[in-house]
C-alpha positions as protocol buffer text, in pm:
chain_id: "A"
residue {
  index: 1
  type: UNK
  ca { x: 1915 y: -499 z: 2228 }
}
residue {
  index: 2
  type: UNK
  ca { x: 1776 y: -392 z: 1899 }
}
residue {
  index: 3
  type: UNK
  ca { x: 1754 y: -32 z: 1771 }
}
residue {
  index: 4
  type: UNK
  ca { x: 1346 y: 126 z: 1747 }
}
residue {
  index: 5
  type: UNK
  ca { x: 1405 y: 205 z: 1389 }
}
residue {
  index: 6
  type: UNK
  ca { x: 1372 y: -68 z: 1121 }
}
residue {
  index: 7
  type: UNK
  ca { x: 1252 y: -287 z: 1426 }
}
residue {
  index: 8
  type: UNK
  ca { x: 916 y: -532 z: 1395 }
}
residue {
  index: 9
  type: UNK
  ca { x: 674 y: -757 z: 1492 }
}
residue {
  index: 10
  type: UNK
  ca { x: 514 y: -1026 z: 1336 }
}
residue {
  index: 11
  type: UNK
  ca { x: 325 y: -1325 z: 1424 }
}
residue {
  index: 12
  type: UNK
  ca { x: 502 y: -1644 z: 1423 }
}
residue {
  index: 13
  type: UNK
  ca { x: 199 y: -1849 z: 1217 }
}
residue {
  index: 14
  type: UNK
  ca { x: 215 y: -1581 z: 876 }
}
residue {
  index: 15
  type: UNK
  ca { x: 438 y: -1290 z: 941 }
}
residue {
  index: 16
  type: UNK
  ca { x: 159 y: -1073 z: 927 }
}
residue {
  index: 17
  type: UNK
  ca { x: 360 y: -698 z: 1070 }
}
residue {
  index: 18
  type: UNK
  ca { x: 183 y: -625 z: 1331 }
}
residue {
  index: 19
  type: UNK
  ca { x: -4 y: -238 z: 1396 }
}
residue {
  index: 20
  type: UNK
  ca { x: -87 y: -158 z: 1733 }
}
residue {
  index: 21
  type: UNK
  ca { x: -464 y: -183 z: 1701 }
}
residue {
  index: 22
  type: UNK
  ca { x: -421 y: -558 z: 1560 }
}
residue {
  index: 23
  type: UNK
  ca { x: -164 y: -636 z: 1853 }
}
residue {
  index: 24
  type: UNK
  ca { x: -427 y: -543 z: 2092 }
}
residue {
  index: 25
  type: UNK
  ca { x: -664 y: -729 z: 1966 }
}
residue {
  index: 26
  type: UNK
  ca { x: -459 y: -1034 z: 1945 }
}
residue {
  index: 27
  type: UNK
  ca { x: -562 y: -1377 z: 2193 }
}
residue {
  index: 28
  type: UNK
  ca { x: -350 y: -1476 z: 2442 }
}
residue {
  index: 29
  type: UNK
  ca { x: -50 y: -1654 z: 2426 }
}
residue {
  index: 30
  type: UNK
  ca { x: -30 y: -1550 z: 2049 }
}
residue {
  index: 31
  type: UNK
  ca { x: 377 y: -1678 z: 1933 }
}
residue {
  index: 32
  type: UNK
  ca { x: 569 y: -1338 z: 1834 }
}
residue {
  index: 33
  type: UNK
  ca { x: 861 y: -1293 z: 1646 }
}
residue {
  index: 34
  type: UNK
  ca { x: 1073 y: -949 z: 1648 }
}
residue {
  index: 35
  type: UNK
  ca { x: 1257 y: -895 z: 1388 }
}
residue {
  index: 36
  type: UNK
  ca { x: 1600 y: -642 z: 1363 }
}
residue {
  index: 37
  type: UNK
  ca { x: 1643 y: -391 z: 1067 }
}
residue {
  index: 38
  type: UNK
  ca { x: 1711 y: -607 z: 790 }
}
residue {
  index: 39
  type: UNK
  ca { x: 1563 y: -948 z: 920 }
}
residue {
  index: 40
  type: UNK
  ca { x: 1230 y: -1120 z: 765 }
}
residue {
  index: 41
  type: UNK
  ca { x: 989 y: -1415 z: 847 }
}
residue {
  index: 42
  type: UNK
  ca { x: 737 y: -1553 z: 628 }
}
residue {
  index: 43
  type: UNK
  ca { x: 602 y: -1734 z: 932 }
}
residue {
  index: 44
  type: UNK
  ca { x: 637 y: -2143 z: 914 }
}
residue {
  index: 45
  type: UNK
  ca { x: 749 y: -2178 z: 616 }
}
residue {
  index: 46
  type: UNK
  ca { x: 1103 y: -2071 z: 773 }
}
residue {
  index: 47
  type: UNK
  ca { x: 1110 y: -2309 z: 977 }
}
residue {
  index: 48
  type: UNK
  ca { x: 1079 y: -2583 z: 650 }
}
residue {
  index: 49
  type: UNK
  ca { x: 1339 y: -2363 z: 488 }
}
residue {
  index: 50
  type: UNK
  ca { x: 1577 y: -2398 z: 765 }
}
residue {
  index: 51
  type: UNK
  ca { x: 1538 y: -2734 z: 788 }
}
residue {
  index: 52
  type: UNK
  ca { x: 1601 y: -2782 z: 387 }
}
residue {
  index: 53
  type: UNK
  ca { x: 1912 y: -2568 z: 450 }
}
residue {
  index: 54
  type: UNK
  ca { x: 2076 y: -2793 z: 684 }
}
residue {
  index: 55
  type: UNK
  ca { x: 2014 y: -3097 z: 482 }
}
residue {
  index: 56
  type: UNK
  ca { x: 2352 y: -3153 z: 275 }
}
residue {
  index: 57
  type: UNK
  ca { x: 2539 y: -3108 z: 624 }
}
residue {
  index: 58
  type: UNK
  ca { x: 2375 y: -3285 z: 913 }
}
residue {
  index: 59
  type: UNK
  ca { x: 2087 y: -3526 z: 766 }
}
residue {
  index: 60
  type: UNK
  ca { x: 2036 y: -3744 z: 1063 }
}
residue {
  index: 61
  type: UNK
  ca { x: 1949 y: -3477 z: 1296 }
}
residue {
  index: 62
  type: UNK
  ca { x: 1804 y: -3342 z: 973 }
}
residue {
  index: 63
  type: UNK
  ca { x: 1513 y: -3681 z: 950 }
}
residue {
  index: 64
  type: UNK
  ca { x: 1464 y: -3623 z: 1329 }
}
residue {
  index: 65
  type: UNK
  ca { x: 1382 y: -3271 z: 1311 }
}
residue {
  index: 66
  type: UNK
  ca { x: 1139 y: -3314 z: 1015 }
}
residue {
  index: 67
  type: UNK
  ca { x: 986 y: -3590 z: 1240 }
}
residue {
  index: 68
  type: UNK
  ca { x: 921 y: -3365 z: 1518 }
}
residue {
  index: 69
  type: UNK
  ca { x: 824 y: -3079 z: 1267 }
}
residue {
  index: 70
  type: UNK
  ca { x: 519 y: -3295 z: 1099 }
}
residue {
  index: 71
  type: UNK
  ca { x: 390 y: -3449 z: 1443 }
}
residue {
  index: 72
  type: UNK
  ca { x: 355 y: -3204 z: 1712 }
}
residue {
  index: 73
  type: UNK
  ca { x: 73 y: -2964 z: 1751 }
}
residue {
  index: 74
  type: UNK
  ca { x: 176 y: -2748 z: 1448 }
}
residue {
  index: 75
  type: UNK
  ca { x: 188 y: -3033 z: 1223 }
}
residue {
  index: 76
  type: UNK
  ca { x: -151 y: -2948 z: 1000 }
}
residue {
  index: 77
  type: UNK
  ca { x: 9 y: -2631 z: 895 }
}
residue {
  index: 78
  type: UNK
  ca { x: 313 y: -2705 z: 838 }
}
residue {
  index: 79
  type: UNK
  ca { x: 202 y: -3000 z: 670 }
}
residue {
  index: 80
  type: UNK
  ca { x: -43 y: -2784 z: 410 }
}
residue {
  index: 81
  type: UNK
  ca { x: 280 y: -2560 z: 380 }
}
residue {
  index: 82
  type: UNK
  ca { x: 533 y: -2799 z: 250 }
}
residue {
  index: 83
  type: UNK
  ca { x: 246 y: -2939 z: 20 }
}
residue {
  index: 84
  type: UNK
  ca { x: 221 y: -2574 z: -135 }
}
residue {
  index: 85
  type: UNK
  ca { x: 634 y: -2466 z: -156 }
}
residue {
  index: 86
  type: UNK
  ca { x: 625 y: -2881 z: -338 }
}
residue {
  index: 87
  type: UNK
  ca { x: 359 y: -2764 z: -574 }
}
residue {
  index: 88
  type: UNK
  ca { x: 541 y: -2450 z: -668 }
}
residue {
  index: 89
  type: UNK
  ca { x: 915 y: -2567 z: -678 }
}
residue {
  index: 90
  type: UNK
  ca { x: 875 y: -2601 z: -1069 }
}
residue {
  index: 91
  type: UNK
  ca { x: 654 y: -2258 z: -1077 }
}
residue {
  index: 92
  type: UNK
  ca { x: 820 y: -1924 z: -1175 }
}
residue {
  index: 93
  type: UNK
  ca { x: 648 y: -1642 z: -945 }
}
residue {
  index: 94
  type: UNK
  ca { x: 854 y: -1373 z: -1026 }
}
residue {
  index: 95
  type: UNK
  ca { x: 813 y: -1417 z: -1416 }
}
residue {
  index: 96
  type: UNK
  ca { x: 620 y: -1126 z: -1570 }
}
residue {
  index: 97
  type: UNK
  ca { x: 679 y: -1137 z: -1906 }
}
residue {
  index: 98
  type: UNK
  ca { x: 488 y: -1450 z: -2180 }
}
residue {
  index: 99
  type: UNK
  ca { x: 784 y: -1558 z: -2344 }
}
residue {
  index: 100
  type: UNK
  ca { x: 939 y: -1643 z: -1977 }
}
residue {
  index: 101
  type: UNK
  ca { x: 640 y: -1826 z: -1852 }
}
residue {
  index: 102
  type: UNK
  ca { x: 396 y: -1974 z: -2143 }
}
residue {
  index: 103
  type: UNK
  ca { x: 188 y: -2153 z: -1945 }
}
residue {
  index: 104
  type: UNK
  ca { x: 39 y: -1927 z: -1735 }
}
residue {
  index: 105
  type: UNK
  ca { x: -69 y: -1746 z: -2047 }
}
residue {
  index: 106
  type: UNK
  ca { x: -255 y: -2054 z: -2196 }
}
residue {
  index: 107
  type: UNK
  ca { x: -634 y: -1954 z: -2273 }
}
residue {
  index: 108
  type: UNK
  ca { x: -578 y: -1594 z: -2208 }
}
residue {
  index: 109
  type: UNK
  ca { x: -624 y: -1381 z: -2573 }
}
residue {
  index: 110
  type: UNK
  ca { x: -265 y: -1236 z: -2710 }
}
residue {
  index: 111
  type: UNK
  ca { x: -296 y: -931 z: -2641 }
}
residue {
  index: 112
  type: UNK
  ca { x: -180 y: -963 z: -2250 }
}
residue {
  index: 113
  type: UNK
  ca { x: 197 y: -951 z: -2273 }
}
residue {
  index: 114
  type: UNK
  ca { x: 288 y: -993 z: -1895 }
}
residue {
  index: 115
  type: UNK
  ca { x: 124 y: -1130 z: -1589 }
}
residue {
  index: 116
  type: UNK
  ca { x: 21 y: -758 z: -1397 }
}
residue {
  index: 117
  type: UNK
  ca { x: -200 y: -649 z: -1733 }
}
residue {
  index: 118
  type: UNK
  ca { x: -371 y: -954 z: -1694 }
}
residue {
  index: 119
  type: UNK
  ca { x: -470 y: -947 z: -1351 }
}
residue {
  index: 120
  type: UNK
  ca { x: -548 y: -540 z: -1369 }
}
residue {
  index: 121
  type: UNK
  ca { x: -780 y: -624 z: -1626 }
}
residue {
  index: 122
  type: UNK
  ca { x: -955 y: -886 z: -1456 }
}
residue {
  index: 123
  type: UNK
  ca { x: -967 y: -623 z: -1138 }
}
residue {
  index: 124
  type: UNK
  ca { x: -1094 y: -351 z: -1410 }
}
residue {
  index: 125
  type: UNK
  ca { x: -1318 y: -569 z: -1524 }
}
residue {
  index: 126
  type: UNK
  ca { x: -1515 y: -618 z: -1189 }
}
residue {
  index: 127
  type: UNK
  ca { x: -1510 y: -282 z: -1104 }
}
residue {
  index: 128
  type: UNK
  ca { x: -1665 y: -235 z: -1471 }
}
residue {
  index: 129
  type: UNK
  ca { x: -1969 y: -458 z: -1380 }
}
residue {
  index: 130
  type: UNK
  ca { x: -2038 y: -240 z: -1047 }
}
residue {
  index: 131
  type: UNK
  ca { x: -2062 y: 13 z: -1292 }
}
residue {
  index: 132
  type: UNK
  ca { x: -2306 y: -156 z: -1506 }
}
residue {
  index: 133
  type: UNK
  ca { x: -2552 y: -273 z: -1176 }
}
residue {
  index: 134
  type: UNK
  ca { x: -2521 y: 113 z: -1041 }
}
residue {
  index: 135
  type: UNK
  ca { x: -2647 y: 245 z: -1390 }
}
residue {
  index: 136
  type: UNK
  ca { x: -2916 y: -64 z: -1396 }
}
residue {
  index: 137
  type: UNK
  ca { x: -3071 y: 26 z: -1114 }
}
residue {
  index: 138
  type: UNK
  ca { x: -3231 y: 349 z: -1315 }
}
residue {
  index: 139
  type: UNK
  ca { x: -3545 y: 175 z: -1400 }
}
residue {
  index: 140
  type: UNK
  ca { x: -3655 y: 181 z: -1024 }
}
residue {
  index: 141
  type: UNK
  ca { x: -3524 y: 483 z: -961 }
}
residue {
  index: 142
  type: UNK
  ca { x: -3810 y: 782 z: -940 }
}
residue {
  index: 143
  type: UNK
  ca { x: -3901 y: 920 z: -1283 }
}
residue {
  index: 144
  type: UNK
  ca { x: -3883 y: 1245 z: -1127 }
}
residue {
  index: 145
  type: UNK
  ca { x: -3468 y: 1208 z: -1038 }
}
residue {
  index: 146
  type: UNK
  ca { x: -3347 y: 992 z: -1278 }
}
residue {
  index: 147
  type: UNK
  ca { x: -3188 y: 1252 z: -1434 }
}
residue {
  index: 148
  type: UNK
  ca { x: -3018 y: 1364 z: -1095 }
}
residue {
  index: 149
  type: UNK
  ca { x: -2973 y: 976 z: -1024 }
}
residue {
  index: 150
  type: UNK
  ca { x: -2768 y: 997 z: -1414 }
}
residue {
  index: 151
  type: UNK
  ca { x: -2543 y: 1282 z: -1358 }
}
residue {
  index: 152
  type: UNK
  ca { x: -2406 y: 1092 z: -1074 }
}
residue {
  index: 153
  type: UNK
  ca { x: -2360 y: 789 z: -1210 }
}
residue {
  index: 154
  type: UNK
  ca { x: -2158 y: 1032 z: -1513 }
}
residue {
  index: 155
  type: UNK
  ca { x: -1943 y: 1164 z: -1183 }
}
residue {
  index: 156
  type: UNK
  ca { x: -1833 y: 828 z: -1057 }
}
residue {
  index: 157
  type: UNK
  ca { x: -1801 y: 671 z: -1390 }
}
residue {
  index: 158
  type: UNK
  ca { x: -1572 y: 948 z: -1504 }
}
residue {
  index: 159
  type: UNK
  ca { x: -1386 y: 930 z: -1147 }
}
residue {
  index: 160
  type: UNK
  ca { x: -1370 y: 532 z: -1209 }
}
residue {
  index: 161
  type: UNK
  ca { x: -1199 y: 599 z: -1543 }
}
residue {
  index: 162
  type: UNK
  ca { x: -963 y: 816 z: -1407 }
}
residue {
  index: 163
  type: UNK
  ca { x: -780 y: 595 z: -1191 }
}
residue {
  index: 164
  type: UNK
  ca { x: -782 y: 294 z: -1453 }
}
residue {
  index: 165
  type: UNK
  ca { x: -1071 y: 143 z: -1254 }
}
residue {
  index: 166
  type: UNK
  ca { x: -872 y: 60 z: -966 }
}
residue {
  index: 167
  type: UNK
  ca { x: -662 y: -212 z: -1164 }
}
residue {
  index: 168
  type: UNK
  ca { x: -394 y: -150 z: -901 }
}
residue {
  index: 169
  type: UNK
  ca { x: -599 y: -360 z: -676 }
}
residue {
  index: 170
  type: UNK
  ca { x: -441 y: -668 z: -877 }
}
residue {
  index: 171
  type: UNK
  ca { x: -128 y: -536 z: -934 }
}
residue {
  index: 172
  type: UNK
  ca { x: 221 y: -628 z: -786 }
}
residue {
  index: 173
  type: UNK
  ca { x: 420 y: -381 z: -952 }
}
residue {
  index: 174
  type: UNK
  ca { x: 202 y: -95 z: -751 }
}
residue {
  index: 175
  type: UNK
  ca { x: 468 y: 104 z: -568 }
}
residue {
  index: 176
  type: UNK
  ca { x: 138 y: 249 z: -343 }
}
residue {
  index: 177
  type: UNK
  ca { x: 113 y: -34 z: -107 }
}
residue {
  index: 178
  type: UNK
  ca { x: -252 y: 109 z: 20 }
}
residue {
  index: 179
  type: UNK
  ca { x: -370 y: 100 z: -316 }
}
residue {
  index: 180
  type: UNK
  ca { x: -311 y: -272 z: -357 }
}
residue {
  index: 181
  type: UNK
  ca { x: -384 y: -623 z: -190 }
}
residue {
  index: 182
  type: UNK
  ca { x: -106 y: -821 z: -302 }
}
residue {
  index: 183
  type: UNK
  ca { x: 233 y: -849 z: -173 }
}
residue {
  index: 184
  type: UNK
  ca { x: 529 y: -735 z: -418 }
}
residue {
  index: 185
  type: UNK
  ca { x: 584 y: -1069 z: -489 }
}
residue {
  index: 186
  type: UNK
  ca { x: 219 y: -1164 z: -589 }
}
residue {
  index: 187
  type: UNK
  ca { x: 70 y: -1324 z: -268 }
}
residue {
  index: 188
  type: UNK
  ca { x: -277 y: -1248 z: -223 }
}
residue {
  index: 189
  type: UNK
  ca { x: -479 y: -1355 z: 132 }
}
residue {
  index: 190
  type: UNK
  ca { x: -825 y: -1399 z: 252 }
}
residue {
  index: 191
  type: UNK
  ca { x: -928 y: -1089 z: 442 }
}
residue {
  index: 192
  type: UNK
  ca { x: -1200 y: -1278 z: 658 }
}
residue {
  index: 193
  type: UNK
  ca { x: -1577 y: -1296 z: 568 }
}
residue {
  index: 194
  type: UNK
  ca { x: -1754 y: -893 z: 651 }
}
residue {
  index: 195
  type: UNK
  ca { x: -1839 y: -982 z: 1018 }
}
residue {
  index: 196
  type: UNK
  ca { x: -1460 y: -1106 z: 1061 }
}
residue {
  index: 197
  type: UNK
  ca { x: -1128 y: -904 z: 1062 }
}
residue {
  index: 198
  type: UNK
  ca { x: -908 y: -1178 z: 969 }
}
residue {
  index: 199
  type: UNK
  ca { x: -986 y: -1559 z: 788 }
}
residue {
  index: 200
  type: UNK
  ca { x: -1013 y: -1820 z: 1026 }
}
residue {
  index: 201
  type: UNK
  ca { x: -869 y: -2091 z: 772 }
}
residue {
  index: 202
  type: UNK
  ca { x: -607 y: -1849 z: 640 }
}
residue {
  index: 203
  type: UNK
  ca { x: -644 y: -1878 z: 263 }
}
residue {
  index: 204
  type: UNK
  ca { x: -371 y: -1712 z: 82 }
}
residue {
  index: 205
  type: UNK
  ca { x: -316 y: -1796 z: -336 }
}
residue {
  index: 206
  type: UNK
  ca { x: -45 y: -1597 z: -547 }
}
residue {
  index: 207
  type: UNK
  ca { x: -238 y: -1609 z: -903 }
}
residue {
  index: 208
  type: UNK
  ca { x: 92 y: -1567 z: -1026 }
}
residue {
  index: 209
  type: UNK
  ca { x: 252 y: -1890 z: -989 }
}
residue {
  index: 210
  type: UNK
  ca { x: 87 y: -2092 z: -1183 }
}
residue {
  index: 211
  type: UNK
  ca { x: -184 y: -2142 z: -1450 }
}
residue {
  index: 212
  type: UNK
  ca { x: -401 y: -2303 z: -1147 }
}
residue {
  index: 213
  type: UNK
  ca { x: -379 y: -2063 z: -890 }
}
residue {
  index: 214
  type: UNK
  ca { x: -422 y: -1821 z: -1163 }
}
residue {
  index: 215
  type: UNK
  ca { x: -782 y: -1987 z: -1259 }
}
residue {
  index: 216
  type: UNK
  ca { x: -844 y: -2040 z: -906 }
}
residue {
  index: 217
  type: UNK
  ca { x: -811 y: -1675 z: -773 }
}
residue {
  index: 218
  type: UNK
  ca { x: -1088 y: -1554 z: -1031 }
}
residue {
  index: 219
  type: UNK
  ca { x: -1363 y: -1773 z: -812 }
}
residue {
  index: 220
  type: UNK
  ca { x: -1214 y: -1499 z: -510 }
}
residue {
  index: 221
  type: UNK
  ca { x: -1507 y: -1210 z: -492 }
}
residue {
  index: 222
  type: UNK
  ca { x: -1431 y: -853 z: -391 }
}
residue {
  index: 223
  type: UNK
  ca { x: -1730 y: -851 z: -108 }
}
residue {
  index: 224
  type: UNK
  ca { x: -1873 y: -517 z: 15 }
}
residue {
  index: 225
  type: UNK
  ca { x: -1880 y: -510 z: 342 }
}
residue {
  index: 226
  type: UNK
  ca { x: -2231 y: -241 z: 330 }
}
residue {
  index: 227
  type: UNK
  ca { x: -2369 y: -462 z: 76 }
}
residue {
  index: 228
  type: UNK
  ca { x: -2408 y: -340 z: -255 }
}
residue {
  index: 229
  type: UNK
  ca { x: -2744 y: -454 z: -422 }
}
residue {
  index: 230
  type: UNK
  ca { x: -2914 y: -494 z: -77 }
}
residue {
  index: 231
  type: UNK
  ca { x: -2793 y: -142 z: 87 }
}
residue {
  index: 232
  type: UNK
  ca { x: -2554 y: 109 z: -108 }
}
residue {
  index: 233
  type: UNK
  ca { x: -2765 y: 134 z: -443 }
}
residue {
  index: 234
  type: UNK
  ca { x: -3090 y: 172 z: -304 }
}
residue {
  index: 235
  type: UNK
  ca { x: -3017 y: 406 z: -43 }
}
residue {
  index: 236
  type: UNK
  ca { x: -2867 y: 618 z: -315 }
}
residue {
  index: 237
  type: UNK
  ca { x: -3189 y: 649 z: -540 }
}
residue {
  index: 238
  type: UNK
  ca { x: -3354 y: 708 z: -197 }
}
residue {
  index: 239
  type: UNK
  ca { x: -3127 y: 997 z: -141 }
}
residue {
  index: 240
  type: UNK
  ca { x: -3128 y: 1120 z: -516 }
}
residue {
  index: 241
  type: UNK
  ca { x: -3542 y: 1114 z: -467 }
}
residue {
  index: 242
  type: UNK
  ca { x: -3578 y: 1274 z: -122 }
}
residue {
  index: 243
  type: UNK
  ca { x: -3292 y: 1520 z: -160 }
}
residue {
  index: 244
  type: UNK
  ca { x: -3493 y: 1857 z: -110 }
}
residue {
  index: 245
  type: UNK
  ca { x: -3244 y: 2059 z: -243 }
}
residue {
  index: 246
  type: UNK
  ca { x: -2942 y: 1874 z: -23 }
}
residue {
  index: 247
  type: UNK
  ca { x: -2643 y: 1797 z: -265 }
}
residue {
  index: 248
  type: UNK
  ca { x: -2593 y: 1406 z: -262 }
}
residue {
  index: 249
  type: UNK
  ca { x: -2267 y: 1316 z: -105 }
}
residue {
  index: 250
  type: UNK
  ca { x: -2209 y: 1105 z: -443 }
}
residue {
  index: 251
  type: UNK
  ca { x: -1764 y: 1075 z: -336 }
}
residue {
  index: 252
  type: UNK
  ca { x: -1923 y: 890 z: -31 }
}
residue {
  index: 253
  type: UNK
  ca { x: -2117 y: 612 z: -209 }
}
residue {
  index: 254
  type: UNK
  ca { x: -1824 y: 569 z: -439 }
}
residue {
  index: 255
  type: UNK
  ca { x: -1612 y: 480 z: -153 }
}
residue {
  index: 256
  type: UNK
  ca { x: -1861 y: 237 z: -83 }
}
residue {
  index: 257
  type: UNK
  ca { x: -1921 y: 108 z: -424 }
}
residue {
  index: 258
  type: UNK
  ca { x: -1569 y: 106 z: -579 }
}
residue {
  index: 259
  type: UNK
  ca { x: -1283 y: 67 z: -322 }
}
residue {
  index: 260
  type: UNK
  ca { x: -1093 y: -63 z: -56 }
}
residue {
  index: 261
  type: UNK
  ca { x: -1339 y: 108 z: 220 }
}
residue {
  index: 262
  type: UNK
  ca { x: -1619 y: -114 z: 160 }
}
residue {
  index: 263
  type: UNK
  ca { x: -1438 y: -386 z: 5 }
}
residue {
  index: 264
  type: UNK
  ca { x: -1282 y: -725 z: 144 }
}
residue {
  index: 265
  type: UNK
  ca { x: -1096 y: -952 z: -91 }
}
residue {
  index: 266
  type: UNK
  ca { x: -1232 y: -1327 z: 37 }
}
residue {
  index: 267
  type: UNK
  ca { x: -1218 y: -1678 z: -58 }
}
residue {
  index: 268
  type: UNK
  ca { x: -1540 y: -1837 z: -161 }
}
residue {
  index: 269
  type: UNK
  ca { x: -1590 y: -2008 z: 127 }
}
residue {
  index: 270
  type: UNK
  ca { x: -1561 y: -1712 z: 343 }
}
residue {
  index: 271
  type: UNK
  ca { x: -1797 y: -1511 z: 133 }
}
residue {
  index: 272
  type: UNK
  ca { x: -2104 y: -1499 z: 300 }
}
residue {
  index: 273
  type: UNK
  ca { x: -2418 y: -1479 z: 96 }
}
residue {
  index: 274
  type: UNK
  ca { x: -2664 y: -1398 z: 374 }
}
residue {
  index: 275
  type: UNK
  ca { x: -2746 y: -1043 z: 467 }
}
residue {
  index: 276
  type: UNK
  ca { x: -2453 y: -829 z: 632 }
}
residue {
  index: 277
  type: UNK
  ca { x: -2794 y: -642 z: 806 }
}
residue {
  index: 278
  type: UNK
  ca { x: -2531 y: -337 z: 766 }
}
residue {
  index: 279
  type: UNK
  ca { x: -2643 y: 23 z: 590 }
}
residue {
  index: 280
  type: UNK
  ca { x: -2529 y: 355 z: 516 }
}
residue {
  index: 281
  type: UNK
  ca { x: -2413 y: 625 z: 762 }
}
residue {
  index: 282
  type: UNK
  ca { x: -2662 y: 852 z: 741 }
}
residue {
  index: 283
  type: UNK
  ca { x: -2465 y: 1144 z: 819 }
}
residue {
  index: 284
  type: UNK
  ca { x: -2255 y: 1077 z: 529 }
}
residue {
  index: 285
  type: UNK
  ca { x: -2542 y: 1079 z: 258 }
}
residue {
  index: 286
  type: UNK
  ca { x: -2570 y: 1431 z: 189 }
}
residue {
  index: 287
  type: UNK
  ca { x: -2303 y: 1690 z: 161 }
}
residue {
  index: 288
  type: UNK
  ca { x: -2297 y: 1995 z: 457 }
}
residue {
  index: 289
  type: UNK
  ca { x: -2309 y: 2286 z: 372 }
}
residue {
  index: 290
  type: UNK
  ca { x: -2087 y: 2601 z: 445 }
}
residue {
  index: 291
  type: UNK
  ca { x: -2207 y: 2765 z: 773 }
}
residue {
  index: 292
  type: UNK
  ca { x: -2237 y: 3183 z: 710 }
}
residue {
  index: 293
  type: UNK
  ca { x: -2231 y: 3450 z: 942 }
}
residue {
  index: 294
  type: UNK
  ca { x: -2320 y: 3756 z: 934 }
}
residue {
  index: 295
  type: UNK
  ca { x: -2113 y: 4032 z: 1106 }
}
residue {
  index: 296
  type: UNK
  ca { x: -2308 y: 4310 z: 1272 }
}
């Protein structure tokens, strides 16, 4: 009874949308909700806003409903979710600007004027100290291709700078939703540890609420996936070394280095410090070259 277009479907727990590769890999009896063109869930936190809704009108059906909300089987969630809409009732998400949120702005130098520059700076500055370790790394590098080894690190620093070292990452005012990892209104959430494709204690933060959650989110790491001090670096001064006149596929370990291919936003605890035991693709290292024929 609803139209295809406009139509979705989330889960119940988080509202995560669902794609068709995630829904198949979803366990059984996993709670659904479709929603019609216009509709939204933010998962159980609706059900705590419906329930604050109905409170002026009918609050003795109101008492028994929150009974029955914070005792059966859901109650641990629910319970950790009113604890966190409590904490930010006095919190102003959507403010960007300083002057309409001081607060969050205490300790930060003057310069940052709104929320977003903060946050794509602390994004930039990450990305910055890849950078650094990548160029570091020279010292082991062959004497003999160090100079190959520097003219790539000039291609990807170059390609770095020109997309404002991926400071989007951090930003909720990115129109590009693939180039980002928060929500439009600033909600940021675990993306599981590398060996995981989703958190099993579903951490979320929005580092724009308050001057907490804003200190908090900077103990969050940006984990590569093919790790980048045991795996990526090396195997590119390998490649750089034993090249033989191939053309390093430099584009390729820049994926790996610098963006969202190789890299999982996580929660400390989910940030696993062991090796990920993953490497390179081997086809990918060096670039292929044009195939000629000759015509007879």
């Amino acid at each position: 009874q609803l139209p295809l277009a406009g139509s979705r479907l989330c889960l119940y727990e988080d509202g995560t949308e669902l794609t068709e590769s995630y829904f198949r890999a979803l366990p059984p009896q996993t709670e659904l909700v479709l929603l019609g063109p216009g509709e939204s869930w933010r998962g159980c936190a609706s059900d705590i806003e419906r329930l604050l809704a109905a409170f002026c009108s009918q609050q003795g059906a109101v008492v028994e409903a929150a009974r029955r909300l914070l005792t059966d089987e859901r109650a641990p969630h629910r319970q950790k979710l009113l604890a966190d809409l409590i904490h930010n009732l006095s919190e102003n998400i959507l403010a960007e600007n300083k002057e309409d949120d001081k607060k969050w702005f205490e300790g930060l130098e003057s310069r940052f004027k709104n929320k977003s520059s903060y946050l794509r700076h602390s994004c930039e500055s990450r990305m910055r100290g890849y950078m650094r370790e990548v160029s570091g790394f020279i010292s082991n590098v062959h004497p003999a291709a160090r100079d190959a080894y520097r003219g790539i690190i000039d291609l990807m620093a170059e390609k770095l700078k020109s997309v404002k070292y991926n400071g989007c990452y951090f930003d909720r005012r990115e129109e590009d939703e693939a180039a980002r990892l928060c929500t439009a209104e600033g909600w940021f959430s675990c993306q599981g540890p590398f060996d995981r494709d989703d958190c099993p204690c579903k951490h979320s933060i929005n580092p724009y609420s308050n001057r907490e959650s804003r200190i908090l989110f900077s103990t969050w790491n940006l984990d590569h996936i093919i790790e980048k001090k045991r795996a990526v670096v090396p195997e590119l001064a390998e490649a750089v070394k034993t090249g033989d006149g191939r053309e390093v596929n430099w584009e390729y370990f820049y994926q790996l280095l610098f963006t969202l291919d190789n890299l999982k936003l996580v929660h400390i605890a989910c940030h696993k410090k062991t090796n990920h035991n993953l490497s390179c693709d081997k086809s990918r290292i060096y670039r292929k070259r044009k195939q000629t024929y000759e015509i007879s």
